[in-house]
Short mmCIF file of C-alpha atoms and ligand atoms in Angstrom, two decimals:
data_model
loop_
_atom_site.label_atom_id
_atom_site.label_comp_id
_atom_site.label_asym_id
_atom_site.label_seq_id
_atom_site.Cartn_x
_atom_site.Cartn_y
_atom_site.Cartn_z
CA MET Z 1 -14.31 -27.26 -36.18
CA LYS Z 2 -16.41 -25.79 -33.42
CA LYS Z 3 -18.36 -22.66 -34.25
CA ALA Z 4 -19.59 -19.80 -32.11
CA VAL Z 5 -21.60 -16.71 -32.86
CA THR Z 6 -21.15 -13.61 -30.78
CA MET Z 7 -23.33 -10.53 -30.72
CA GLN Z 8 -21.81 -7.29 -29.41
CA ASP Z 9 -20.55 -3.91 -30.57
CA ILE Z 10 -17.33 -3.07 -32.35
CA SER Z 11 -15.41 -0.31 -30.59
CA CYS Z 12 -12.75 0.71 -33.11
CA VAL Z 13 -10.26 1.63 -30.39
CA GLY Z 14 -10.46 0.31 -26.86
CA LYS Z 15 -9.79 -3.43 -26.86
CA CYS Z 16 -13.18 -4.65 -25.77
CA SER Z 17 -16.22 -6.42 -27.19
CA LEU Z 18 -15.65 -7.75 -30.74
CA THR Z 19 -12.04 -6.62 -31.03
CA VAL Z 20 -11.17 -8.99 -28.18
CA ALA Z 21 -13.83 -11.69 -28.62
CA LEU Z 22 -12.72 -12.50 -32.18
CA PRO Z 23 -8.98 -12.89 -31.57
CA VAL Z 24 -9.50 -14.76 -28.30
CA LEU Z 25 -11.94 -17.24 -29.82
CA SER Z 26 -9.73 -17.64 -32.90
CA ALA Z 27 -6.71 -18.37 -30.72
CA MET Z 28 -8.76 -21.02 -28.95
CA GLY Z 29 -9.47 -22.66 -32.29
CA VAL Z 30 -13.12 -21.65 -32.55
CA GLU Z 31 -14.61 -20.37 -35.80
CA THR Z 32 -16.52 -17.23 -34.85
CA ALA Z 33 -19.40 -15.56 -36.63
CA VAL Z 34 -20.27 -12.05 -35.49
CA ILE Z 35 -23.33 -9.89 -35.21
CA PRO Z 36 -21.99 -6.35 -34.76
CA THR Z 37 -24.62 -4.31 -32.93
CA ALA Z 38 -23.03 -0.88 -33.33
CA VAL Z 39 -19.82 0.79 -34.45
CA LEU Z 40 -18.21 3.18 -31.96
CA SER Z 41 -15.03 5.17 -32.49
CA THR Z 42 -13.90 4.02 -29.03
CA HIS Z 43 -15.51 2.34 -26.05
CA THR Z 44 -17.65 4.58 -23.89
CA MET Z 45 -14.97 5.44 -21.34
CA PHE Z 46 -13.50 7.95 -23.80
CA LYS Z 47 -15.11 11.37 -24.13
CA GLY Z 48 -16.75 12.24 -27.44
CA PHE Z 49 -17.06 8.72 -28.85
CA THR Z 50 -19.07 8.33 -32.06
CA PHE Z 51 -21.84 5.76 -32.21
CA HIS Z 52 -23.58 4.23 -35.21
CA ASP Z 53 -26.38 1.83 -34.39
CA LEU Z 54 -26.65 -1.34 -36.50
CA THR Z 55 -29.84 -2.76 -34.99
CA ALA Z 56 -31.65 -2.60 -38.33
CA GLU Z 57 -29.10 -5.07 -39.78
CA ILE Z 58 -29.51 -7.73 -37.11
CA VAL Z 59 -32.78 -9.41 -38.14
CA PRO Z 60 -31.85 -9.46 -41.87
CA ILE Z 61 -28.51 -11.08 -40.94
CA MET Z 62 -30.28 -13.76 -38.93
CA GLU Z 63 -32.88 -14.32 -41.66
CA HIS Z 64 -30.13 -14.86 -44.20
CA TRP Z 65 -28.30 -17.26 -41.89
CA LYS Z 66 -31.50 -19.26 -41.38
CA LYS Z 67 -31.87 -19.65 -45.15
CA GLU Z 68 -28.27 -20.84 -45.32
CA GLY Z 69 -28.92 -23.31 -42.52
CA PHE Z 70 -26.00 -22.12 -40.38
CA GLN Z 71 -25.66 -23.75 -36.96
CA PHE Z 72 -23.44 -22.95 -34.02
CA ASP Z 73 -22.03 -24.70 -30.97
CA ALA Z 74 -22.19 -21.55 -28.86
CA VAL Z 75 -24.19 -18.35 -28.85
CA TYR Z 76 -22.59 -15.62 -26.78
CA THR Z 77 -23.91 -12.11 -26.22
CA GLY Z 78 -21.89 -9.22 -24.81
CA TYR Z 79 -22.47 -5.47 -24.68
CA LEU Z 80 -25.96 -4.69 -26.03
CA GLY Z 81 -27.14 -1.11 -26.23
CA SER Z 82 -30.95 -1.05 -26.40
CA PHE Z 83 -34.18 -2.86 -25.58
CA GLU Z 84 -34.54 -3.70 -29.25
CA GLN Z 85 -31.13 -5.35 -29.26
CA LEU Z 86 -32.16 -7.43 -26.24
CA ASP Z 87 -35.15 -8.63 -28.29
CA CYS Z 88 -32.82 -9.46 -31.19
CA ALA Z 89 -30.59 -11.44 -28.81
CA GLU Z 90 -33.62 -13.42 -27.60
CA ARG Z 91 -34.43 -14.16 -31.22
CA LEU Z 92 -30.83 -15.26 -31.81
CA PHE Z 93 -31.22 -17.72 -28.93
CA ARG Z 94 -34.56 -18.91 -30.31
CA ASP Z 95 -33.36 -19.39 -33.88
CA PHE Z 96 -29.79 -20.57 -33.29
CA GLY Z 97 -29.72 -21.68 -29.65
CA GLN Z 98 -30.61 -25.35 -30.12
CA ASN Z 99 -27.96 -27.89 -29.14
CA CYS Z 100 -25.51 -25.22 -28.14
CA VAL Z 101 -24.29 -23.39 -25.09
CA LYS Z 102 -25.89 -19.98 -24.59
CA ILE Z 103 -23.75 -17.46 -22.73
CA VAL Z 104 -24.86 -14.00 -21.64
CA ASP Z 105 -22.34 -11.51 -20.37
CA PRO Z 106 -24.67 -8.76 -19.13
CA CYS Z 107 -22.20 -5.93 -19.81
CA MET Z 108 -23.62 -2.72 -18.41
CA ALA Z 109 -21.89 -1.72 -15.20
CA ASP Z 110 -18.83 -1.86 -12.97
CA ASN Z 111 -17.57 -0.39 -9.70
CA GLY Z 112 -21.11 0.19 -8.44
CA LYS Z 113 -22.22 2.23 -11.46
CA LEU Z 114 -24.00 1.68 -14.76
CA TYR Z 115 -21.96 2.51 -17.88
CA ALA Z 116 -22.91 5.65 -19.83
CA GLY Z 117 -26.31 5.30 -21.50
CA PHE Z 118 -27.68 2.44 -19.38
CA THR Z 119 -30.69 2.61 -17.06
CA THR Z 120 -32.14 0.44 -14.33
CA GLU Z 121 -35.02 -0.37 -16.74
CA PHE Z 122 -32.46 -1.78 -19.17
CA ALA Z 123 -30.98 -3.88 -16.36
CA HIS Z 124 -34.45 -5.28 -15.59
CA ALA Z 125 -34.96 -6.11 -19.28
CA MET Z 126 -31.55 -7.84 -19.31
CA THR Z 127 -32.85 -10.31 -16.70
CA LYS Z 128 -35.18 -11.74 -19.36
CA LEU Z 129 -32.23 -12.53 -21.62
CA CYS Z 130 -30.31 -13.98 -18.66
CA ALA Z 131 -33.28 -16.29 -18.01
CA LYS Z 132 -32.76 -17.86 -21.44
CA ALA Z 133 -29.01 -18.45 -20.99
CA ASP Z 134 -27.16 -21.55 -19.88
CA ILE Z 135 -24.44 -19.43 -18.29
CA ILE Z 136 -24.33 -15.79 -17.22
CA CYS Z 137 -21.14 -14.07 -16.07
CA PRO Z 138 -21.85 -10.70 -14.44
CA ASN Z 139 -19.55 -8.82 -12.11
CA MET Z 140 -20.94 -7.93 -8.68
CA THR Z 141 -22.20 -4.52 -9.89
CA GLU Z 142 -24.08 -6.07 -12.79
CA ALA Z 143 -25.49 -8.77 -10.50
CA SER Z 144 -26.76 -6.06 -8.13
CA PHE Z 145 -28.51 -4.23 -10.96
CA LEU Z 146 -29.96 -7.49 -12.33
CA LEU Z 147 -31.33 -8.41 -8.92
CA ASP Z 148 -32.29 -4.89 -7.89
CA ILE Z 149 -30.28 -5.09 -4.69
CA PRO Z 150 -27.89 -2.45 -3.34
CA TYR Z 151 -24.29 -2.79 -4.52
CA GLN Z 152 -21.94 -3.83 -1.74
CA GLU Z 153 -18.27 -3.08 -2.08
CA THR Z 154 -17.38 -5.74 0.48
CA TYR Z 155 -19.11 -9.03 1.09
CA ASP Z 156 -18.53 -12.47 2.52
CA GLU Z 157 -18.87 -15.92 1.02
CA ALA Z 158 -22.43 -16.40 2.29
CA TYR Z 159 -23.48 -13.19 0.54
CA VAL Z 160 -21.85 -14.27 -2.74
CA ARG Z 161 -23.55 -17.67 -2.56
CA ASP Z 162 -26.91 -16.01 -1.94
CA VAL Z 163 -26.43 -13.65 -4.92
CA LEU Z 164 -25.50 -16.61 -7.14
CA LYS Z 165 -28.64 -18.54 -6.12
CA LYS Z 166 -30.76 -15.49 -6.85
CA LEU Z 167 -29.08 -15.10 -10.25
CA THR Z 168 -29.83 -18.69 -11.23
CA ASN Z 169 -33.40 -18.18 -9.98
CA LEU Z 170 -33.72 -15.78 -12.92
CA GLY Z 171 -33.77 -18.98 -15.01
CA CYS Z 172 -30.20 -19.63 -16.18
CA ARG Z 173 -28.46 -22.91 -15.34
CA LYS Z 174 -25.18 -21.53 -14.12
CA ALA Z 175 -24.06 -18.14 -12.91
CA VAL Z 176 -20.49 -17.04 -12.36
CA LEU Z 177 -19.56 -13.83 -10.60
CA THR Z 178 -16.32 -12.35 -11.91
CA GLY Z 179 -13.97 -9.98 -10.11
CA ILE Z 180 -14.69 -11.49 -6.69
CA SER Z 181 -12.29 -10.82 -3.86
CA PHE Z 182 -12.56 -11.83 -0.20
CA GLU Z 183 -9.03 -10.88 0.74
CA HIS Z 184 -6.59 -8.27 -0.42
CA GLY Z 185 -4.31 -9.60 -3.15
CA LYS Z 186 -6.59 -12.37 -4.41
CA LEU Z 187 -9.11 -12.01 -7.19
CA GLY Z 188 -11.22 -14.55 -8.99
CA ALA Z 189 -14.58 -16.00 -9.89
CA TYR Z 190 -17.31 -17.69 -7.85
CA ALA Z 191 -19.86 -19.87 -9.62
CA TYR Z 192 -23.03 -21.82 -8.92
CA ASP Z 193 -24.60 -24.63 -10.91
CA ARG Z 194 -28.33 -24.82 -10.18
CA GLU Z 195 -28.74 -28.29 -11.68
CA THR Z 196 -26.11 -29.94 -9.51
CA ASP Z 197 -26.53 -27.50 -6.61
CA THR Z 198 -22.77 -27.02 -6.44
CA TYR Z 199 -20.52 -24.02 -5.98
CA PHE Z 200 -17.09 -23.51 -7.43
CA SER Z 201 -14.52 -20.79 -6.92
CA TYR Z 202 -11.09 -20.00 -8.23
CA PHE Z 203 -8.70 -17.20 -7.28
CA THR Z 204 -5.40 -15.91 -8.61
CA PRO Z 205 -2.98 -13.34 -7.19
CA GLU Z 206 -4.46 -9.90 -7.87
CA GLU Z 207 -2.49 -7.60 -10.16
CA SER Z 208 -1.95 -4.03 -9.04
CA GLU Z 209 -4.04 -2.35 -11.74
CA HIS Z 210 -7.50 -2.83 -13.18
CA PHE Z 211 -8.34 -2.35 -16.84
CA HIS Z 212 -11.27 -1.92 -19.06
CA GLY Z 213 -12.29 -4.80 -21.33
CA THR Z 214 -11.07 -7.59 -19.07
CA GLY Z 215 -14.67 -8.74 -18.52
CA ASP Z 216 -15.04 -9.21 -22.27
CA ILE Z 217 -11.79 -11.19 -22.42
CA TRP Z 218 -12.98 -13.30 -19.48
CA ALA Z 219 -16.34 -14.08 -21.10
CA SER Z 220 -14.78 -14.80 -24.50
CA THR Z 221 -12.33 -17.24 -22.90
CA LEU Z 222 -15.16 -18.93 -21.00
CA CYS Z 223 -17.04 -19.30 -24.28
CA GLY Z 224 -13.97 -20.71 -26.04
CA GLY Z 225 -13.40 -23.21 -23.24
CA MET Z 226 -17.01 -24.40 -23.14
CA VAL Z 227 -17.29 -24.76 -26.89
CA SER Z 228 -14.01 -26.70 -27.03
CA GLY Z 229 -15.44 -29.29 -24.65
CA ARG Z 230 -13.70 -28.14 -21.47
CA THR Z 231 -15.73 -28.38 -18.28
CA PHE Z 232 -17.34 -25.27 -16.85
CA GLU Z 233 -14.81 -25.26 -14.00
CA GLU Z 234 -11.82 -25.62 -16.36
CA SER Z 235 -13.21 -22.88 -18.57
CA CYS Z 236 -13.60 -20.52 -15.61
CA MET Z 237 -10.06 -21.25 -14.44
CA THR Z 238 -8.62 -20.67 -17.92
CA ALA Z 239 -10.51 -17.37 -18.12
CA CYS Z 240 -9.19 -16.20 -14.73
CA ASP Z 241 -5.61 -17.23 -15.55
CA PHE Z 242 -5.67 -15.69 -19.02
CA VAL Z 243 -7.02 -12.35 -17.79
CA ARG Z 244 -4.40 -12.29 -15.07
CA GLU Z 245 -1.68 -13.01 -17.64
CA CYS Z 246 -3.03 -10.19 -19.85
CA ILE Z 247 -2.89 -7.68 -16.98
CA HIS Z 248 0.49 -8.95 -15.84
CA LEU Z 249 2.04 -8.40 -19.28
CA THR Z 250 0.35 -5.02 -19.68
CA ILE Z 251 1.72 -3.49 -16.49
CA GLN Z 252 5.23 -4.61 -17.37
CA GLU Z 253 5.19 -2.29 -20.35
CA GLU Z 254 6.24 1.24 -19.58
CA GLY Z 255 3.71 3.77 -20.81
CA HIS Z 256 1.14 1.03 -21.42
CA ASN Z 257 -2.43 1.72 -22.48
CA LEU Z 258 -4.82 2.65 -19.74
CA TYR Z 259 -7.89 1.74 -21.78
CA GLY Z 260 -7.28 -1.96 -22.38
CA VAL Z 261 -4.88 -4.82 -21.74
CA ASN Z 262 -2.07 -6.22 -23.93
CA PHE Z 263 -4.04 -9.41 -24.52
CA GLU Z 264 -2.19 -9.86 -27.81
CA GLN Z 265 1.04 -10.67 -25.96
CA ALA Z 266 -0.78 -13.25 -23.84
CA ILE Z 267 -2.21 -15.16 -26.80
CA PRO Z 268 0.75 -17.62 -26.89
CA TYR Z 269 -0.08 -18.41 -23.25
CA LEU Z 270 -3.70 -19.12 -24.18
CA ILE Z 271 -2.73 -21.35 -27.12
CA GLU Z 272 -0.33 -23.30 -24.89
CA ARG Z 273 -3.01 -23.62 -22.22
CA MET Z 274 -5.50 -25.01 -24.73
CA LYS Z 275 -3.09 -27.84 -25.57
CA HIS Z 276 -3.54 -29.38 -22.12
O1 PXL C 1 -16.22 -3.84 -22.01
C1 PXL C 1 -17.58 -3.61 -22.11
C2 PXL C 1 -17.90 -2.58 -23.16
C3 PXL C 1 -18.19 -3.00 -24.43
N1 PXL C 1 -18.50 -2.12 -25.40
C4 PXL C 1 -18.53 -0.78 -25.16
C5 PXL C 1 -18.24 -0.32 -23.89
C6 PXL C 1 -17.92 -1.23 -22.87
C7 PXL C 1 -17.66 -0.74 -21.53
O2 PXL C 1 -17.70 0.41 -21.23
O3 PXL C 1 -18.24 1.00 -23.67
C8 PXL C 1 -18.90 0.16 -26.24
#
């Protein structure tokens, strides 16, 4: 059985980070070890969330795992909350990143703005982790902060290709921009592979609402696809289609959550998709 390890927070309510990464990877048939970086009562879009930092646990966890000789087929980092956690993630890559795919989702921003608690200095430090990854999957806001360029709400294909080249120049092999849209009603991902010098894009019909946590579902699905031996392109397409299915099912429910998608109802779709 393929094994992944993911390092990110656990937001007790909110359907993001570990509470989506674990079920998504499980549904894809991937055994998943976790390094929880913090416990929050909710994700940071709620007012008054509690936050308990677990950084002090991370190195002891990794030390124990080294003694046990654990190995993984994928190492995937998500939301990280401090410079120290970025250092821990680099160590995770160093100690457990051999012969496996290393994925960094540089969670820190959306819609032109950094999430609560993040700074431009943190974004610069995140570039060092991105340099060590095989694949990074920022949205356009995160890419802008990583590259220190102004965020553009609208862009053309040439701009996206230029951003992708600059992202891979950070040192990663592949970069995929999520949430890309060139025309109203179509949303998708645009990727670049530095080693083959090839671009790839995939779009689906855009749903009428946007939700929190979909980036985490996207990245988890990408990780599950890669670790299951799917190609990068297939994994990106599965991630786009699964997130769209999640949103589609969510908005059909009257009085649905505004904080996260009904990914649970889309899990049968994901399992079916993984059979092909
Ligand atoms: O979905 C990214 C994410 C993960 N974890 C926490 C967050 C967010 C986004 O805001 O607040 C705690």
